[in-house]
Tab-separated table of C-alpha atoms (C1' of nucleotides) in Angstrom:
chain	number	residue	atom	x	y	z
A	1	MET	CA	9.924	4.174	-1.035
A	2	LYS	CA	13.350	5.176	0.223
A	3	PRO	CA	15.496	5.743	-2.846
A	4	GLY	CA	14.253	6.676	-6.254
A	5	LEU	CA	12.003	9.509	-5.261
A	6	ARG	CA	14.728	11.808	-4.096
A	7	HIS	CA	14.033	14.388	-6.736
A	8	GLU	CA	10.287	14.473	-6.385
A	9	THR	CA	8.536	17.651	-5.384
A	10	GLU	CA	7.507	18.258	-1.802
A	11	ASP	CA	3.896	17.737	-2.765
A	12	CYS	CA	4.519	14.393	-4.328
A	13	ARG	CA	6.360	13.177	-1.289
A	14	ALA	CA	3.615	14.357	1.005
A	15	VAL	CA	1.043	12.550	-1.054
A	16	SER	CA	3.072	9.389	-1.208
A	17	ASP	CA	3.641	9.639	2.484
A	18	ILE	CA	-0.016	9.891	3.385
A	19	LEU	CA	-0.980	7.328	0.801
A	20	GLY	CA	1.635	5.022	2.163
A	21	ARG	CA	0.006	5.175	5.547
A	22	VAL	CA	-3.553	5.171	4.351
A	23	GLY	CA	-3.019	2.612	1.647
A	24	ASP	CA	-1.566	-0.083	3.813
A	25	LYS	CA	-3.421	-3.206	4.585
A	26	TRP	CA	-5.251	-2.298	7.761
A	27	THR	CA	-5.119	1.430	8.423
A	28	VAL	CA	-8.383	2.321	6.765
A	29	LEU	CA	-10.225	-0.427	8.562
A	30	VAL	CA	-8.843	0.657	11.917
A	31	VAL	CA	-9.639	4.300	11.318
A	32	GLY	CA	-13.085	3.332	10.152
A	33	PHE	CA	-13.860	1.429	13.314
A	34	LEU	CA	-12.448	4.181	15.489
A	35	SER	CA	-14.522	6.846	13.815
A	36	SER	CA	-17.541	6.153	15.992
A	37	GLY	CA	-15.600	6.584	19.219
A	38	PRO	CA	-12.766	5.236	21.337
A	39	MET	CA	-12.166	1.517	21.426
A	40	ARG	CA	-9.837	-0.719	23.322
A	41	PHE	CA	-7.293	-3.010	21.777
A	42	SER	CA	-9.122	-6.319	21.891
A	43	GLU	CA	-12.351	-4.662	20.889
A	44	LEU	CA	-10.683	-3.437	17.713
A	45	ARG	CA	-9.103	-6.809	17.165
A	46	ARG	CA	-12.411	-8.607	17.355
A	47	SER	CA	-14.224	-6.037	15.234
A	48	ILE	CA	-11.712	-6.174	12.433
A	49	GLY	CA	-11.566	-9.901	12.520
A	50	GLY	CA	-8.752	-10.974	10.243
A	51	ILE	CA	-5.917	-8.975	11.769
A	52	SER	CA	-3.120	-10.418	13.847
A	53	GLN	CA	-2.354	-8.679	17.097
A	54	LYS	CA	1.072	-7.852	15.807
A	55	MET	CA	-0.333	-6.052	12.785
A	56	LEU	CA	-2.898	-4.260	14.888
A	57	THR	CA	-0.159	-3.039	17.195
A	58	THR	CA	1.998	-1.944	14.292
A	59	THR	CA	-0.869	-0.167	12.583
A	60	LEU	CA	-1.938	1.612	15.744
A	61	ARG	CA	1.613	2.666	16.524
A	62	GLY	CA	1.963	4.133	13.070
A	63	LEU	CA	-1.290	6.005	13.418
A	64	GLU	CA	-0.269	7.246	16.830
A	65	ARG	CA	3.093	8.376	15.564
A	66	ASP	CA	1.524	10.369	12.766
A	67	GLY	CA	-0.913	11.986	15.156
A	68	PHE	CA	-4.066	10.294	13.902
A	69	VAL	CA	-4.923	8.393	17.060
A	70	THR	CA	-4.216	8.723	20.761
A	71	ARG	CA	-3.319	5.848	22.997
A	72	THR	CA	-4.471	5.983	26.598
A	73	VAL	CA	-3.274	3.428	29.114
A	74	PHE	CA	-5.320	2.724	32.218
A	75	PRO	CA	-3.132	1.285	34.970
A	76	SER	CA	-5.729	-1.241	35.978
A	77	ILE	CA	-5.508	-4.964	36.312
A	78	PRO	CA	-6.126	-6.359	33.828
A	79	PRO	CA	-4.580	-3.532	31.797
A	80	ARG	CA	-6.727	-1.540	29.457
A	81	VAL	CA	-5.708	0.627	26.534
A	82	ASP	CA	-8.032	2.894	24.636
A	83	TYR	CA	-7.469	4.186	21.160
A	84	GLU	CA	-9.238	7.219	19.853
A	85	LEU	CA	-9.071	9.345	16.748
A	86	THR	CA	-7.563	12.779	17.165
A	87	ASP	CA	-8.986	15.772	15.396
A	88	LEU	CA	-6.400	15.193	12.727
A	89	GLY	CA	-7.612	11.626	12.416
A	90	HIS	CA	-11.193	12.753	12.058
A	91	GLU	CA	-10.203	15.279	9.438
A	92	LEU	CA	-8.332	12.630	7.540
A	93	ARG	CA	-11.520	10.666	7.290
A	94	VAL	CA	-13.078	13.316	5.078
A	95	PRO	CA	-10.891	12.755	2.002
A	96	VAL	CA	-10.560	9.076	2.801
A	97	ASN	CA	-14.305	8.704	2.962
A	98	ALA	CA	-14.591	10.553	-0.318
A	99	LEU	CA	-12.252	8.041	-1.865
A	100	GLY	CA	-14.182	5.274	-0.191
A	101	GLU	CA	-17.423	6.581	-1.551
A	102	TRP	CA	-15.908	6.757	-4.998
A	103	ALA	CA	-14.732	3.183	-4.600
A	104	ARG	CA	-18.160	2.079	-3.536
A	105	LEU	CA	-19.808	3.772	-6.492
A	106	ASN	CA	-17.305	2.551	-9.046
A	107	MET	CA	-16.349	-0.880	-7.859
A	108	ALA	CA	-18.690	-2.422	-10.388
A	109	ARG	CA	-16.871	-0.685	-13.222
A	110	VAL	CA	-13.532	-1.853	-11.890
A	111	LYS	CA	-14.812	-5.381	-11.532
A	112	GLN	CA	-16.103	-5.359	-15.079
A	113	ALA	CA	-12.791	-4.066	-16.355
A	114	ARG	CA	-10.989	-6.817	-14.523
A	115	GLU	CA	-13.186	-9.531	-15.918
A	116	ARG	CA	-12.764	-8.204	-19.409
A	117	PHE	CA	-9.021	-8.045	-18.947
A	118	ASP	CA	-8.732	-11.489	-17.420
A	119	ASN	CA	-10.801	-13.126	-20.164
A	120	ALA	CA	-8.876	-11.339	-22.870
A	121	PRO	CA	-7.428	-13.538	-25.622
A	122	SER	CA	-3.939	-12.676	-24.386
A	123	GLU	CA	-2.839	-10.218	-27.039
A	124	GLN	CA	-4.355	-11.944	-30.054
A	125	SER	CA	-6.148	-8.771	-31.030
A	126	THR	CA	-4.795	-6.250	-33.464
A	127	PRO	CA	-3.889	-2.797	-32.202
A	128	VAL	CA	-6.946	-1.479	-33.961
A	129	ALA	CA	-9.138	-3.925	-32.113
A	130	ARG	CA	-7.506	-2.835	-28.901
A	131	THR	CA	-8.297	0.737	-29.692
A	132	ALA	CA	-11.858	-0.195	-30.505
A	133	ALA	CA	-12.124	-1.886	-27.136
A	134	ARG	CA	-10.851	1.277	-25.537
A	135	GLN	CA	-13.532	3.354	-27.208
A	136	ALA	CA	-16.119	0.920	-25.968
A	137	THR	CA	-15.241	1.617	-22.369
A	138	ARG	CA	-15.883	5.320	-22.723
B	9	MET	CA	-5.840	-9.550	1.978
B	10	LYS	CA	-7.180	-12.941	0.949
B	11	PRO	CA	-8.478	-14.565	4.114
B	12	GLY	CA	-9.576	-12.760	7.199
B	13	LEU	CA	-11.793	-10.155	5.666
B	14	ARG	CA	-14.421	-12.537	4.475
B	15	HIS	CA	-17.039	-11.067	6.743
B	16	GLU	CA	-16.260	-7.446	6.034
B	17	THR	CA	-18.832	-5.266	4.402
B	18	GLU	CA	-18.732	-4.780	0.670
B	19	ASP	CA	-17.858	-1.158	1.209
B	20	CYS	CA	-14.814	-1.869	3.278
B	21	ARG	CA	-13.472	-4.293	0.748
B	22	ALA	CA	-14.079	-1.888	-2.083
B	23	VAL	CA	-12.209	0.808	-0.233
B	24	SER	CA	-9.314	-1.447	0.624
B	25	ASP	CA	-9.239	-2.610	-2.935
B	26	ILE	CA	-8.992	0.835	-4.432
B	27	LEU	CA	-6.610	1.981	-1.766
B	28	GLY	CA	-4.478	-1.034	-2.378
B	29	ARG	CA	-4.093	-0.009	-5.975
B	30	VAL	CA	-3.771	3.681	-5.331
B	31	GLY	CA	-1.525	3.334	-2.335
B	32	ASP	CA	1.160	1.284	-3.996
B	33	LYS	CA	4.542	2.641	-4.714
B	34	TRP	CA	4.128	4.089	-8.177
B	35	THR	CA	0.488	4.198	-9.178
B	36	VAL	CA	-0.177	7.747	-8.114
B	37	LEU	CA	2.889	9.027	-9.867
B	38	VAL	CA	1.986	7.232	-13.080
B	39	VAL	CA	-1.595	8.436	-13.004
B	40	GLY	CA	-0.368	11.918	-12.273
B	41	PHE	CA	1.882	11.992	-15.296
B	42	LEU	CA	-0.794	10.499	-17.520
B	43	SER	CA	-3.357	13.066	-16.469
B	44	SER	CA	-2.147	15.600	-18.983
B	45	GLY	CA	-2.496	13.222	-21.916
B	46	PRO	CA	-1.264	9.957	-23.437
B	47	MET	CA	2.349	9.018	-23.029
B	48	ARG	CA	4.477	6.205	-24.317
B	49	PHE	CA	6.350	3.755	-22.180
B	50	SER	CA	9.826	5.229	-22.230
B	51	GLU	CA	8.435	8.716	-21.898
B	52	LEU	CA	6.778	7.709	-18.654
B	53	ARG	CA	9.905	5.931	-17.531
B	54	ARG	CA	12.028	9.004	-18.029
B	55	SER	CA	9.494	11.368	-16.492
B	56	ILE	CA	9.102	9.355	-13.339
B	57	GLY	CA	12.787	8.877	-12.979
B	58	GLY	CA	13.322	6.352	-10.235
B	59	ILE	CA	11.201	3.517	-11.522
B	60	SER	CA	12.498	0.286	-13.021
B	61	GLN	CA	10.949	-0.889	-16.239
B	62	LYS	CA	9.663	-3.948	-14.489
B	63	MET	CA	7.760	-1.890	-11.956
B	64	LEU	CA	6.471	0.456	-14.611
B	65	THR	CA	5.188	-2.511	-16.596
B	66	THR	CA	3.633	-4.049	-13.511
B	67	THR	CA	2.005	-0.791	-12.468
B	68	LEU	CA	0.650	-0.102	-15.936
B	69	ARG	CA	-0.692	-3.647	-16.249
B	70	GLY	CA	-2.503	-3.276	-12.966
B	71	LEU	CA	-3.979	0.028	-14.004
B	72	GLU	CA	-4.993	-1.429	-17.337
B	73	ARG	CA	-6.589	-4.432	-15.713
B	74	ASP	CA	-8.649	-2.251	-13.429
B	75	GLY	CA	-9.758	-0.102	-16.323
B	76	PHE	CA	-7.884	3.063	-15.367
B	77	VAL	CA	-5.608	3.227	-18.390
B	78	THR	CA	-5.674	1.970	-21.944
B	79	ARG	CA	-2.748	0.439	-23.706
B	80	THR	CA	-2.454	1.005	-27.432
B	81	VAL	CA	0.169	-0.806	-29.469
B	82	PHE	CA	1.351	0.665	-32.745
B	83	PRO	CA	2.754	-2.061	-34.996
B	84	SER	CA	5.654	0.067	-36.095
B	85	ILE	CA	9.338	-0.585	-35.992
B	86	PRO	CA	10.570	0.267	-33.489
B	87	PRO	CA	7.406	-0.626	-31.582
B	88	ARG	CA	5.500	2.059	-29.793
B	89	VAL	CA	2.990	1.740	-26.986
B	90	ASP	CA	0.829	4.548	-25.722
B	91	TYR	CA	-0.814	4.675	-22.351
B	92	GLU	CA	-3.748	6.909	-21.656
B	93	LEU	CA	-6.133	7.442	-18.799
B	94	THR	CA	-9.652	6.212	-19.367
B	95	ASP	CA	-12.610	8.202	-18.173
B	96	LEU	CA	-12.584	6.023	-15.107
B	97	GLY	CA	-8.947	6.922	-14.575
B	98	HIS	CA	-9.686	10.620	-14.867
B	99	GLU	CA	-12.562	10.303	-12.449
B	100	LEU	CA	-10.358	8.508	-9.985
B	101	ARG	CA	-8.087	11.490	-9.949
B	102	VAL	CA	-10.746	13.631	-8.305
B	103	PRO	CA	-10.821	11.878	-4.914
B	104	VAL	CA	-7.131	11.064	-5.152
B	105	ASN	CA	-6.303	14.690	-5.735
B	106	ALA	CA	-8.500	15.628	-2.805
B	107	LEU	CA	-6.505	13.290	-0.622
B	108	GLY	CA	-3.321	14.692	-2.075
B	109	GLU	CA	-4.433	18.212	-1.343
B	110	TRP	CA	-5.266	17.222	2.208
B	111	ALA	CA	-1.811	15.678	2.524
B	112	ARG	CA	-0.200	18.836	1.235
B	113	LEU	CA	-2.130	21.007	3.668
B	114	ASN	CA	-1.572	18.794	6.695
B	115	MET	CA	1.882	17.385	6.201
B	116	ALA	CA	3.250	19.883	8.684
B	117	ARG	CA	0.933	18.615	11.393
B	118	VAL	CA	1.901	15.031	10.652
B	119	LYS	CA	5.561	15.939	10.733
B	120	GLN	CA	5.136	17.664	14.075
B	121	ALA	CA	3.309	14.670	15.484
B	122	ARG	CA	6.107	12.403	14.335
B	123	GLU	CA	8.781	14.495	15.908
B	124	ARG	CA	6.893	14.615	19.167
B	125	PHE	CA	6.408	10.877	19.071
B	126	ASP	CA	9.990	10.101	18.172
B	127	ASN	CA	11.384	12.320	20.937
B	128	ALA	CA	8.986	10.884	23.480
B	129	PRO	CA	10.471	9.550	26.735
B	130	SER	CA	9.492	6.044	25.652
B	131	GLU	CA	6.595	5.372	27.997
B	132	GLN	CA	7.992	7.035	31.097
B	133	SER	CA	4.900	9.172	31.425
B	134	THR	CA	1.946	8.304	33.587
B	135	PRO	CA	-1.357	7.493	31.900
B	136	VAL	CA	-2.694	10.774	33.177
B	137	ALA	CA	0.152	12.628	31.550
B	138	ARG	CA	-0.567	10.744	28.360
B	139	THR	CA	-4.148	11.823	28.532
B	140	ALA	CA	-3.071	15.388	29.212
B	141	ALA	CA	-0.881	15.231	26.133
B	142	ARG	CA	-3.842	14.036	24.169
B	143	GLN	CA	-5.916	16.968	25.291
B	144	ALA	CA	-3.121	19.297	24.316
B	145	THR	CA	-3.261	18.149	20.719
B	146	ARG	CA	-6.883	19.052	20.371
C	5	DC	C1'	11.507	0.318	-28.098
C	6	DA	C1'	8.806	-2.338	-25.104
C	7	DG	C1'	8.740	-5.826	-22.069
C	8	DG	C1'	9.259	-10.984	-20.778
C	9	DA	C1'	12.269	-14.151	-17.793
C	10	DT	C1'	15.170	-14.895	-14.102
C	11	DC	C1'	17.710	-14.303	-9.932
C	12	DC	C1'	18.255	-12.339	-5.528
C	13	DG	C1'	18.404	-9.396	-1.253
C	14	DG	C1'	15.333	-6.905	1.730
C	15	DT	C1'	10.989	-6.188	3.675
C	16	DT	C1'	6.695	-7.829	5.406
C	17	DA	C1'	3.092	-10.366	7.584
C	18	DG	C1'	1.473	-14.262	10.133
C	19	DA	C1'	1.994	-17.891	13.732
C	20	DT	C1'	3.692	-18.978	18.010
C	21	DA	C1'	5.474	-18.360	22.550
C	22	DC	C1'	6.315	-15.506	26.302
C	23	DT	C1'	5.719	-11.235	29.753
C	24	DG	C1'	4.050	-7.341	32.993
D	2	DC	C1'	-5.388	-7.806	28.604
D	3	DA	C1'	-2.113	-5.852	25.811
D	4	DG	C1'	1.443	-6.274	24.226
D	5	DT	C1'	6.934	-7.895	22.917
D	6	DA	C1'	10.159	-11.278	20.796
D	7	DT	C1'	11.273	-14.527	17.500
D	8	DC	C1'	11.026	-17.359	13.551
D	9	DT	C1'	9.650	-18.236	8.946
D	10	DA	C1'	7.177	-18.041	4.470
D	11	DA	C1'	5.669	-14.984	1.125
D	12	DC	C1'	6.064	-11.091	-1.434
D	13	DC	C1'	8.268	-7.119	-3.523
D	14	DG	C1'	11.225	-4.352	-5.960
D	15	DG	C1'	15.597	-3.870	-8.397
D	16	DA	C1'	19.245	-5.485	-11.567
D	17	DT	C1'	20.441	-8.121	-15.389
D	18	DC	C1'	19.873	-10.584	-19.574
D	19	DC	C1'	17.240	-11.616	-23.549
D	20	DT	C1'	13.660	-11.201	-27.535
D	21	DG	C1'	10.263	-9.557	-31.312
DNA sequence: CAGGATCCGGTTAGATACTG
DNA sequence: CAGTATCTAACCGGATCCTG
């Protein structure tokens, strides 16, 4: 995302920026789990399940940097670190949840489209047939 | 995203799925340009500016596979291919635009948070101070 | 014109081992 | 417990060349 987009508008870069954070592999999961309250590192790790501790650290650092979560260290032994959504993080969940809800409602349509595409006779159809197929999806 | 998430809820996977498509490098730009009507390949390429033809092809194929755009080939010489958002694609723009709008409105806050984080005294603060900082951001 | 095929450097993510 | 450091395999995106 470094080069290439130099001449984009401010808006586009802001969107790409946020989407870059939100669209990465784990961020949404982490934010989702944090939405119900603060959690400590290993708690998150166990809840999410498939994440490596390196990726969890990286994801949380990114979220902290962007102001979406806070990181609170308790100087106890053993050490304990709590992560919690900031107000900004909670606000972010609104549009993200909207997108999530959309995804939930429309995943069947996407799945259907994928199956149709994957079983397609690999470009044996005429352009007219293609167009007809397009109409059918409307 | 293959292993690991086996035990996630359907919802979470749907969200990650959509976000994975939407959050990639070019998808949002492409969808944005297509929102005003059908465009042909080279038209898109020129409009977007920084994209290689390989990435544009890849992005468009992904969008086509998921049912967000249609691809119509005109058997002319020289060949001509039009891409157009499906209804599903147009509907997707609603939550994506909402997220984009949120990004536009809050990019300043994110930028501030980043600057604060990047100028931080790299963990010299006490946990209490950290917590105090957290309160300050509320 | 649209896009497939190939090569290649940079980034990324996971596994593993180690530390305060 | 909550990381950091390191290594490596996989992936990704760009550039280039080629075709119907």
